[in-house]
CSV table of C-alpha atoms in Angstrom, one decimal:
chain,number,residue,atom,x,y,z
A,13,MET,CA,102.4,119.5,60.2
A,14,MET,CA,103.3,117.6,63.5
A,15,LEU,CA,105.7,120.4,64.6
A,16,ASP,CA,103.1,123.1,63.9
A,17,ALA,CA,100.4,121.3,65.7
A,18,LEU,CA,102.6,120.8,68.7
A,19,GLY,CA,103.5,124.5,68.7
A,20,VAL,CA,100.0,125.9,68.5
A,21,GLY,CA,98.8,123.3,71.0
A,22,LEU,CA,101.4,124.4,73.5
A,23,LEU,CA,100.4,128.0,73.1
A,24,GLY,CA,96.8,126.9,73.4
A,25,THR,CA,97.4,125.5,76.9
A,26,ARG,CA,97.3,129.1,78.1
A,27,THR,CA,93.8,129.8,77.0
A,28,THR,CA,90.6,129.9,79.1
A,29,VAL,CA,88.8,127.2,77.1
A,30,PHE,CA,91.7,124.7,77.5
A,31,ASN,CA,91.9,125.3,81.3
A,32,LYS,CA,88.1,124.8,81.6
A,33,ALA,CA,88.3,121.5,79.7
A,34,LEU,CA,91.4,120.5,81.8
A,35,LYS,CA,89.5,121.2,85.1
A,36,TYR,CA,86.6,119.0,83.9
A,37,SER,CA,88.9,116.2,82.7
A,38,GLN,CA,90.8,116.0,86.0
A,39,THR,CA,87.6,114.6,87.6
A,40,PHE,CA,88.2,111.3,85.8
A,41,THR,CA,90.7,108.6,86.8
A,42,ALA,CA,92.1,105.5,85.2
A,43,ASP,CA,95.0,103.1,85.6
A,44,GLN,CA,96.5,104.2,82.2
A,45,ARG,CA,97.7,107.8,82.1
A,46,SER,CA,99.0,110.1,79.3
A,47,SER,CA,100.7,113.5,79.3
A,48,VAL,CA,99.0,116.9,79.1
A,49,TRP,CA,101.2,119.0,76.8
A,50,GLY,CA,103.0,121.8,78.5
A,51,ARG,CA,102.4,120.4,82.0
A,52,SER,CA,105.5,119.0,83.8
A,53,ASP,CA,103.7,116.7,86.2
A,54,LEU,CA,100.1,116.3,85.0
A,55,THR,CA,98.6,113.3,83.3
A,56,LEU,CA,95.1,112.2,82.5
A,57,PRO,CA,93.3,109.0,81.3
A,58,PRO,CA,94.4,108.7,77.6
A,59,HIS,CA,91.0,109.6,76.1
A,60,TYR,CA,91.0,112.8,78.2
A,61,ALA,CA,94.6,113.6,77.4
A,62,ALA,CA,93.6,113.4,73.7
A,63,PHE,CA,90.6,115.5,74.4
A,64,VAL,CA,92.3,118.4,76.2
A,65,ASN,CA,95.4,118.4,73.9
A,66,GLY,CA,93.1,118.5,70.8
A,67,ILE,CA,91.3,121.4,72.3
A,68,ALA,CA,94.6,123.2,72.9
A,69,VAL,CA,95.5,122.8,69.2
A,70,HIS,CA,92.4,124.5,68.0
A,71,SER,CA,91.7,126.8,70.9
A,72,MET,CA,93.1,129.9,69.0
A,73,ASP,CA,92.2,128.7,65.5
A,74,PHE,CA,96.0,128.7,64.8
A,75,ASP,CA,96.2,125.1,63.4
A,76,ASP,CA,96.7,124.0,59.8
A,77,THR,CA,94.0,124.0,57.2
A,78,TRP,CA,93.6,121.7,54.2
A,79,HIS,CA,91.6,121.6,51.0
A,80,PRO,CA,88.8,120.5,50.9
A,81,ALA,CA,88.3,122.5,54.1
A,82,THR,CA,89.3,120.9,57.4
A,83,HIS,CA,91.9,121.2,60.2
A,84,PRO,CA,93.6,117.8,59.7
A,85,SER,CA,96.4,117.6,62.3
A,86,GLY,CA,94.6,118.5,65.5
A,87,ALA,CA,92.3,115.5,65.6
A,88,VAL,CA,95.0,113.0,64.8
A,89,LEU,CA,98.3,113.9,66.6
A,90,PRO,CA,96.8,114.3,70.2
A,91,ALA,CA,95.1,110.9,69.8
A,92,LEU,CA,98.3,109.2,68.6
A,93,LEU,CA,100.5,110.7,71.3
A,94,ALA,CA,98.0,109.8,74.1
A,95,LEU,CA,97.8,106.2,72.8
A,96,ALA,CA,101.5,105.7,72.1
A,97,GLU,CA,102.4,106.7,75.7
A,98,THR,CA,100.2,103.8,77.1
A,99,MET,CA,101.3,101.0,74.7
A,100,PRO,CA,103.3,98.1,76.3
A,101,SER,CA,105.7,98.2,73.4
A,102,ARG,CA,106.6,101.8,72.6
A,103,PRO,CA,106.2,102.7,68.9
A,104,THR,CA,109.0,104.0,66.9
A,105,GLY,CA,109.0,107.4,65.3
A,106,LEU,CA,108.3,105.8,61.9
A,107,ASP,CA,105.3,103.9,63.4
A,108,LEU,CA,104.0,107.3,64.6
A,109,LEU,CA,104.6,109.1,61.4
A,110,LEU,CA,102.9,106.4,59.3
A,111,ALA,CA,99.9,106.3,61.5
A,112,PHE,CA,99.7,110.1,61.4
A,113,ASN,CA,99.8,110.0,57.6
A,114,VAL,CA,97.0,107.4,57.5
A,115,GLY,CA,94.9,109.6,59.7
A,116,ILE,CA,95.4,112.6,57.4
A,117,GLU,CA,94.8,110.4,54.3
A,118,VAL,CA,91.5,109.1,55.5
A,119,GLN,CA,90.2,112.6,56.0
A,120,GLY,CA,91.3,113.7,52.6
A,121,ARG,CA,89.8,110.7,50.9
A,122,LEU,CA,86.4,111.1,52.6
A,123,MET,CA,86.2,114.8,51.7
A,124,ARG,CA,86.9,114.1,48.1
A,125,PHE,CA,83.7,112.0,47.9
A,126,SER,CA,81.8,115.3,48.0
A,127,ARG,CA,81.9,118.5,46.0
A,128,GLU,CA,80.2,120.3,48.9
A,129,ALA,CA,83.2,119.7,51.0
A,130,TYR,CA,85.4,121.8,48.7
A,131,ASN,CA,83.6,125.0,49.8
A,132,ILE,CA,83.7,126.9,53.1
A,133,PRO,CA,81.3,124.8,55.2
A,134,GLU,CA,77.7,125.8,55.9
A,135,ARG,CA,76.3,123.0,58.1
A,136,PHE,CA,78.9,120.9,59.9
A,137,HIS,CA,82.3,121.9,61.2
A,138,PRO,CA,84.5,119.6,59.1
A,139,PRO,CA,86.9,118.4,61.8
A,140,SER,CA,84.0,117.0,63.7
A,141,VAL,CA,83.0,115.0,60.6
A,142,VAL,CA,86.2,113.8,59.1
A,143,GLY,CA,88.5,114.5,62.0
A,144,VAL,CA,87.0,111.7,64.2
A,145,MET,CA,87.4,109.3,61.3
A,146,GLY,CA,91.1,110.3,60.9
A,147,SER,CA,91.7,109.9,64.6
A,148,ALA,CA,90.1,106.4,64.5
A,149,ALA,CA,92.1,105.4,61.4
A,150,ALA,CA,95.4,106.6,62.8
A,151,SER,CA,94.7,104.9,66.2
A,152,ALA,CA,93.7,101.7,64.4
A,153,LYS,CA,97.0,101.8,62.4
A,154,LEU,CA,99.1,102.3,65.5
A,155,LEU,CA,97.3,99.5,67.3
A,156,GLY,CA,97.9,97.2,64.4
A,157,LEU,CA,94.2,96.3,63.9
A,158,SER,CA,93.1,93.9,61.2
A,159,PRO,CA,91.2,95.2,58.2
A,160,ALA,CA,87.9,94.0,59.6
A,161,GLN,CA,88.6,95.7,62.9
A,162,CYS,CA,89.6,98.9,61.1
A,163,ARG,CA,86.2,98.9,59.3
A,164,HIS,CA,84.5,98.5,62.6
A,165,ALA,CA,86.6,101.3,64.1
A,166,LEU,CA,85.5,103.7,61.3
A,167,ALA,CA,81.9,102.6,61.7
A,168,ILE,CA,82.0,103.3,65.4
A,169,ALA,CA,83.7,106.6,64.9
A,170,ALA,CA,81.0,107.7,62.4
A,171,SER,CA,78.4,107.5,65.2
A,172,SER,CA,80.4,110.2,67.0
A,173,ALA,CA,80.8,112.5,64.0
A,174,GLY,CA,79.2,115.8,63.3
A,175,ALA,CA,79.0,119.2,65.1
A,176,PRO,CA,76.8,122.1,63.9
A,177,LEU,CA,78.6,125.1,62.5
A,178,ALA,CA,76.5,127.4,64.8
A,179,ASN,CA,79.1,126.8,67.5
A,180,ALA,CA,81.8,128.4,65.4
A,181,ALA,CA,83.1,131.6,67.0
A,182,THR,CA,82.4,130.3,70.5
A,183,GLN,CA,84.4,128.5,73.2
A,184,THR,CA,82.7,125.2,72.0
A,185,LYS,CA,84.3,125.2,68.6
A,186,PRO,CA,87.7,123.9,69.9
A,187,LEU,CA,85.9,121.0,71.6
A,188,HIS,CA,85.0,119.8,68.1
A,189,ILE,CA,88.6,118.8,67.6
A,190,GLY,CA,89.1,117.6,71.1
A,191,ASN,CA,86.1,115.4,70.8
A,192,ALA,CA,87.3,114.1,67.4
A,193,ALA,CA,90.7,113.1,68.9
A,194,ARG,CA,89.1,111.5,71.9
A,195,ARG,CA,86.2,109.7,70.2
A,196,GLY,CA,88.4,108.4,67.3
A,197,LEU,CA,90.8,106.9,69.8
A,198,GLU,CA,87.9,105.4,71.7
A,199,ALA,CA,86.4,103.9,68.5
A,200,ALA,CA,89.7,102.1,67.6
A,201,GLN,CA,90.1,100.7,71.1
A,202,LEU,CA,86.5,99.5,71.2
A,203,ALA,CA,87.0,97.8,67.8
A,204,GLN,CA,90.2,96.2,69.2
A,205,ILE,CA,88.2,94.4,71.9
A,206,GLY,CA,85.5,93.2,69.5
A,207,LEU,CA,82.8,95.9,69.3
A,208,GLU,CA,81.2,95.9,65.8
A,209,GLY,CA,79.5,98.5,63.6
A,210,ASN,CA,78.1,98.5,60.1
A,211,GLN,CA,81.1,97.7,57.8
A,212,ALA,CA,79.4,99.4,54.9
A,213,MET,CA,79.3,102.7,56.8
A,214,LEU,CA,81.4,104.6,54.2
A,215,ASP,CA,79.4,103.3,51.3
A,216,MET,CA,75.9,104.3,52.4
A,217,CYS,CA,73.9,107.6,52.0
A,218,SER,CA,72.4,106.7,55.4
A,219,GLY,CA,75.9,106.1,56.7
A,220,PHE,CA,78.7,108.6,56.4
A,221,GLY,CA,76.7,110.2,53.5
A,222,VAL,CA,74.4,111.9,56.0
A,223,TYR,CA,77.0,114.6,56.5
A,224,TYR,CA,77.2,115.7,52.8
A,225,LYS,CA,74.4,116.5,50.4
A,226,ASP,CA,76.2,115.0,47.4
A,227,TYR,CA,78.2,112.2,49.0
A,228,SER,CA,79.4,109.8,46.3
A,229,PRO,CA,82.1,107.3,47.4
A,230,SER,CA,84.4,105.5,45.0
A,231,VAL,CA,86.9,102.7,45.4
A,232,MET,CA,90.5,103.8,46.0
A,233,ALA,CA,93.5,102.2,44.4
A,234,HIS,CA,95.1,99.4,46.5
A,235,SER,CA,98.5,100.4,48.0
A,236,SER,CA,100.2,97.6,46.2
A,237,SER,CA,98.8,98.5,42.7
A,238,GLY,CA,101.5,100.9,41.9
A,239,VAL,CA,99.1,103.8,41.3
A,240,PHE,CA,98.4,104.7,44.9
A,241,LYS,CA,99.6,108.2,45.9
A,242,TRP,CA,99.2,110.0,49.2
A,243,ILE,CA,96.9,113.0,48.8
A,244,LEU,CA,99.5,115.1,50.6
A,245,GLU,CA,101.8,114.6,47.7
A,246,GLU,CA,99.4,116.5,45.5
A,247,GLN,CA,97.6,118.8,48.0
A,248,ASP,CA,99.6,120.6,50.6
A,249,VAL,CA,98.2,122.2,53.7
A,250,ALA,CA,98.1,125.9,54.7
A,251,PHE,CA,100.0,127.1,57.8
A,252,LYS,CA,98.6,130.1,59.5
A,253,ARG,CA,100.6,133.2,60.5
A,254,ILE,CA,97.8,134.6,62.7
A,255,PRO,CA,95.5,132.8,65.1
A,256,ALA,CA,92.3,133.2,63.2
A,257,HIS,CA,90.0,131.5,60.6
A,258,LEU,CA,91.9,130.9,57.4
A,259,ALA,CA,89.9,133.4,55.4
A,260,MET,CA,91.1,136.1,57.6
A,261,HIS,CA,94.6,135.8,56.2
A,262,TRP,CA,93.4,137.1,52.8
A,263,VAL,CA,91.7,140.1,54.3
A,264,VAL,CA,94.7,140.9,56.6
A,265,GLU,CA,97.2,140.9,53.7
A,266,ALA,CA,95.0,143.0,51.5
A,267,SER,CA,94.4,145.5,54.3
A,268,LEU,CA,98.1,145.8,55.0
A,269,ALA,CA,98.8,146.4,51.3
A,270,ALA,CA,96.0,149.1,51.1
A,271,ARG,CA,97.3,150.7,54.2
A,272,ARG,CA,100.8,151.0,52.8
A,273,LYS,CA,99.4,152.7,49.7
A,274,LEU,CA,97.6,155.2,51.9
A,275,GLN,CA,100.6,155.8,54.1
A,276,ASN,CA,102.9,156.3,51.2
A,277,LYS,CA,100.6,159.0,49.9
A,278,GLU,CA,99.5,160.7,53.0
A,279,GLY,CA,102.3,160.0,55.5
A,280,SER,CA,100.2,158.4,58.3
A,281,PHE,CA,97.0,156.4,59.0
A,282,ASP,CA,94.4,158.5,60.8
A,283,VAL,CA,91.0,156.8,61.6
A,284,SER,CA,89.3,160.2,61.7
A,285,ARG,CA,90.2,160.7,58.0
A,286,ILE,CA,88.7,157.4,56.9
A,287,SER,CA,85.2,157.7,55.6
A,288,ARG,CA,84.6,154.0,54.5
A,289,VAL,CA,86.4,150.7,54.2
A,290,THR,CA,84.9,148.2,51.7
A,291,LEU,CA,85.8,144.5,51.9
A,292,HIS,CA,85.1,142.3,48.8
A,293,VAL,CA,85.0,138.8,50.3
A,294,PRO,CA,83.2,135.5,49.6
A,295,PRO,CA,79.8,134.9,51.1
A,296,SER,CA,80.0,133.1,54.4
A,297,LYS,CA,77.6,133.9,57.3
A,298,TYR,CA,79.7,132.5,60.1
A,299,ILE,CA,82.8,134.7,59.3
A,300,ASN,CA,80.8,137.8,58.7
A,301,CYS,CA,80.7,139.3,62.2
A,302,PRO,CA,80.5,143.2,62.1
A,303,PHE,CA,81.0,143.9,65.8
A,304,PRO,CA,82.7,141.0,67.7
A,305,ASP,CA,82.6,141.0,71.5
A,306,SER,CA,84.8,138.0,72.2
A,307,GLU,CA,88.1,136.7,71.1
A,308,HIS,CA,86.4,133.8,69.3
A,309,GLN,CA,84.1,136.0,67.4
A,310,ALA,CA,87.1,138.3,66.5
A,311,ARG,CA,88.9,135.3,65.0
A,312,HIS,CA,85.9,134.8,62.7
A,313,SER,CA,85.3,138.4,61.6
A,314,PHE,CA,86.4,139.8,58.3
A,315,GLN,CA,85.6,143.3,59.7
A,316,PHE,CA,87.6,142.9,62.9
A,317,ASN,CA,90.7,141.5,61.2
A,318,ALA,CA,90.7,144.2,58.4
A,319,SER,CA,90.2,146.9,61.0
A,320,SER,CA,92.9,145.5,63.3
A,321,ALA,CA,95.4,145.3,60.4
A,322,LEU,CA,94.6,148.9,59.3
A,323,LEU,CA,94.8,150.4,62.8
A,324,ASP,CA,97.9,148.6,64.1
A,325,ASN,CA,99.7,147.8,60.8
A,326,LYS,CA,99.9,144.2,62.0
A,327,VAL,CA,97.8,141.3,63.4
A,328,THR,CA,99.4,139.1,66.2
A,329,VAL,CA,98.4,136.8,69.0
A,330,ALA,CA,97.8,139.8,71.2
A,331,SER,CA,95.3,141.4,68.7
A,332,TYR,CA,92.6,139.1,70.0
A,333,HIS,CA,92.8,140.0,73.7
A,334,PRO,CA,89.7,141.7,75.1
A,335,ALA,CA,91.5,144.9,75.7
A,336,GLN,CA,92.4,145.2,72.1
A,337,ILE,CA,88.9,144.2,70.9
A,338,ASN,CA,87.3,146.8,73.0
A,339,ARG,CA,89.4,149.8,72.0
A,340,SER,CA,87.4,152.9,71.0
A,341,ALA,CA,89.5,153.6,67.9
A,342,LEU,CA,88.9,150.0,66.7
A,343,LYS,CA,85.2,150.3,67.2
A,344,GLU,CA,85.1,153.6,65.4
A,345,LEU,CA,86.8,152.0,62.4
A,346,LEU,CA,84.5,148.9,62.5
A,347,SER,CA,81.5,151.3,62.1
A,348,LYS,CA,83.0,152.4,58.8
A,349,VAL,CA,83.5,148.9,57.3
A,350,GLU,CA,81.1,147.5,54.7
A,351,VAL,CA,81.2,144.0,53.3
A,352,GLN,CA,80.4,143.1,49.7
A,353,THR,CA,80.3,139.6,48.2
A,354,PRO,CA,80.9,139.7,44.4
A,355,GLU,CA,79.6,136.8,42.4
A,356,ASP,CA,83.0,135.8,41.2
A,357,ASN,CA,84.4,135.5,44.7
A,358,ARG,CA,83.7,131.8,45.5
A,359,PRO,CA,83.5,130.5,49.1
A,360,SER,CA,86.5,128.1,48.6
A,361,PHE,CA,90.0,128.3,50.1
A,362,ASP,CA,91.3,127.4,46.7
A,363,HIS,CA,89.6,130.1,44.7
A,364,MET,CA,88.6,133.0,47.0
A,365,TYR,CA,90.2,136.4,47.1
A,366,CYS,CA,89.9,139.6,49.2
A,367,GLN,CA,89.9,143.1,48.0
A,368,VAL,CA,90.1,146.1,50.4
A,369,GLU,CA,89.2,149.6,49.4
A,370,ILE,CA,89.9,152.5,51.8
A,371,GLU,CA,88.1,155.8,51.1
A,372,THR,CA,89.1,159.0,52.9
A,373,THR,CA,87.2,162.2,53.8
A,374,LEU,CA,89.2,164.0,51.1
A,375,GLY,CA,87.7,161.7,48.4
A,376,LEU,CA,90.8,159.7,47.8
A,377,SER,CA,90.7,155.9,47.5
A,378,TYR,CA,93.3,153.2,48.1
A,379,THR,CA,92.7,149.6,46.9
A,380,ALA,CA,94.6,146.3,47.3
A,381,ARG,CA,93.8,142.7,46.6
A,382,CYS,CA,95.1,139.4,47.9
A,383,ASN,CA,94.6,136.3,45.8
A,384,THR,CA,97.0,134.1,47.7
A,385,PHE,CA,98.4,134.8,51.2
A,386,TYR,CA,101.8,133.8,52.4
A,387,GLY,CA,101.3,130.4,54.1
A,388,HIS,CA,98.7,129.1,51.6
A,389,TRP,CA,99.5,125.9,49.8
A,390,ARG,CA,100.2,127.9,46.6
A,391,LYS,CA,102.6,130.1,48.5
A,392,PRO,CA,103.9,128.0,51.4
A,393,LEU,CA,105.8,129.1,54.4
A,394,SER,CA,109.5,128.5,54.3
A,395,GLN,CA,110.9,125.9,56.6
A,396,GLU,CA,112.7,128.7,58.5
A,397,ASP,CA,109.4,130.6,59.0
A,398,LEU,CA,107.6,127.5,60.1
A,399,VAL,CA,110.3,126.7,62.7
A,400,ASP,CA,110.2,130.4,63.8
A,401,LYS,CA,106.4,130.1,64.4
A,402,PHE,CA,106.9,126.9,66.4
A,403,GLN,CA,109.6,128.5,68.5
A,404,ALA,CA,107.6,131.6,69.3
A,405,ASN,CA,104.6,129.5,70.3
A,406,ALA,CA,106.3,126.7,72.2
A,407,SER,CA,108.7,129.0,74.1
A,408,SER,CA,105.7,130.6,75.7
A,409,VAL,CA,105.3,127.4,77.7
A,410,LEU,CA,108.5,125.3,77.4
A,411,ASN,CA,112.1,126.0,78.3
A,412,THR,CA,114.8,126.1,75.7
A,413,GLU,CA,115.7,122.5,76.1
A,414,GLY,CA,112.1,121.4,75.5
A,415,VAL,CA,111.7,123.6,72.4
A,416,GLU,CA,114.9,122.6,70.7
A,417,GLY,CA,114.4,119.0,71.7
A,418,LEU,CA,111.0,118.9,70.0
A,419,ILE,CA,112.4,120.5,66.8
A,420,HIS,CA,115.1,117.8,66.8
A,421,VAL,CA,112.8,114.8,67.5
A,422,VAL,CA,110.1,115.8,65.0
A,423,GLY,CA,112.7,116.7,62.3
A,424,ASN,CA,114.2,113.2,62.7
A,425,ILE,CA,111.0,111.4,63.5
A,426,GLU,CA,111.5,108.5,61.0
A,427,ARG,CA,114.8,107.7,62.7
A,428,ILE,CA,113.6,107.8,66.3
A,429,THR,CA,113.5,104.3,67.8
A,430,ASP,CA,111.3,105.3,70.9
A,431,CYS,CA,108.8,108.1,71.0
A,432,SER,CA,109.4,108.6,74.8
A,433,ASP,CA,111.5,111.7,74.1
A,434,LEU,CA,108.5,113.5,72.6
A,435,TYR,CA,106.5,113.2,75.9
A,436,SER,CA,109.6,114.2,77.9
A,437,PHE,CA,110.2,117.4,75.9
A,438,LEU,CA,106.5,118.3,76.0
A,439,ARG,CA,106.8,118.4,79.8
A,440,ARG,CA,109.8,120.6,80.1
A,441,THR,CA,108.1,123.8,81.1
A,442,SER,CA,109.6,127.2,81.7
A,443,ARG,CA,107.3,128.2,84.6
A,444,CYS,CA,104.4,126.7,86.5
A,445,PRO,CA,101.0,126.6,84.7
A,446,GLU,CA,99.4,128.9,87.3
A,447,GLN,CA,102.0,131.6,86.5
A,448,GLU,CA,101.5,131.1,82.8
A,449,LEU,CA,97.7,131.5,83.1
A,450,TYR,CA,98.2,134.5,85.4
A,451,ASP,CA,100.5,136.2,82.9
A,452,TYR,CA,98.1,135.5,80.0
A,453,ALA,CA,95.2,137.0,81.9
A,454,ARG,CA,97.3,140.0,82.9
A,455,SER,CA,98.5,140.7,79.4
A,456,ALA,CA,94.9,140.4,78.2
A,457,ALA,CA,93.8,143.0,80.8
A,458,SER,CA,96.5,145.4,79.8
């Protein structure tokens, strides 16, 4: 999870939304400074480093997804790295790993207090709700706060939680994770100097319960009781292979399978011979976007991802560039796509499926269904493919020494005595950031 978050975060430093947030954050100064990922000589005040690095992780919707639904790593890792870099006594790799796990665990525990949280969200973007709590918990752990201070940190963080789902598919959505990282770190540091909140925050309907219609907290087993288990031991995360909303992975795999059937029968895929494409998907308003006009809408569109897979026989990072979105052939295919939401197709990442049916002008039909895509927790990525994803993402920003160094440090994190190497490798860029942004814009235009 840490390696994947670093990889997608490094790739995300090439995006427009990251660079806008970075420009804003550079107006702030402080005595303490923390690294900006993928920038060799740029630092920011710790809260703003956590903010922009968190935005980078989610800027392309390429980060991990859990069940119940949230993006767990992006709110936690940027906060921890920004904090660790400023601590008088540098934490060990094991300290960092334990704090990271605490941040993930708190998110998982809070979501399991609600059945609503198990479905694709309808009101709040989950990382803005539980992500800030995970960031606060992880930061509190790394700071070594007392139990009372930890309760205050979570109470303070809860007052910064919650972002409306209406900002999904916009440039503001990545800010949800950036803000979660920043505000969680801030909450822990405020609690450290004595700021207090309601210590019953997690037990009250008027507390954390405001974010869920059916919030019902329960007492968790004490870690010394012998029955405590990390949630990650029983519920793995999903790692994405394309930079898009998780549900898009089902529709892409089903579309590619249906395309293969058509091509095996007819020899080629010709848009002009397609009369209709029907998608059987779960109901969800914010990922039903028939004609996206931006990369962020495209990442949240069943129709776009199906059409892109059918037209190109692949979906990649480049698929979401404006030039690709605005192709006439793609728009022609989009006009032929229909969405249906069968009653048995539940809006849950643990139960949903996608079925794609292609109908031709000759009256032939080709259908394929995806129940579990490769990368889902039921069908996890191999370690080799996970590392390959990281290398592809990180090498767009870092030199070979930086890429390989991060793989080594993260792979041996529990044996690292000083986390300084992490920051060092994150700064070993291959080219200047201005050239990176220029190349990204040029590739988008072409």
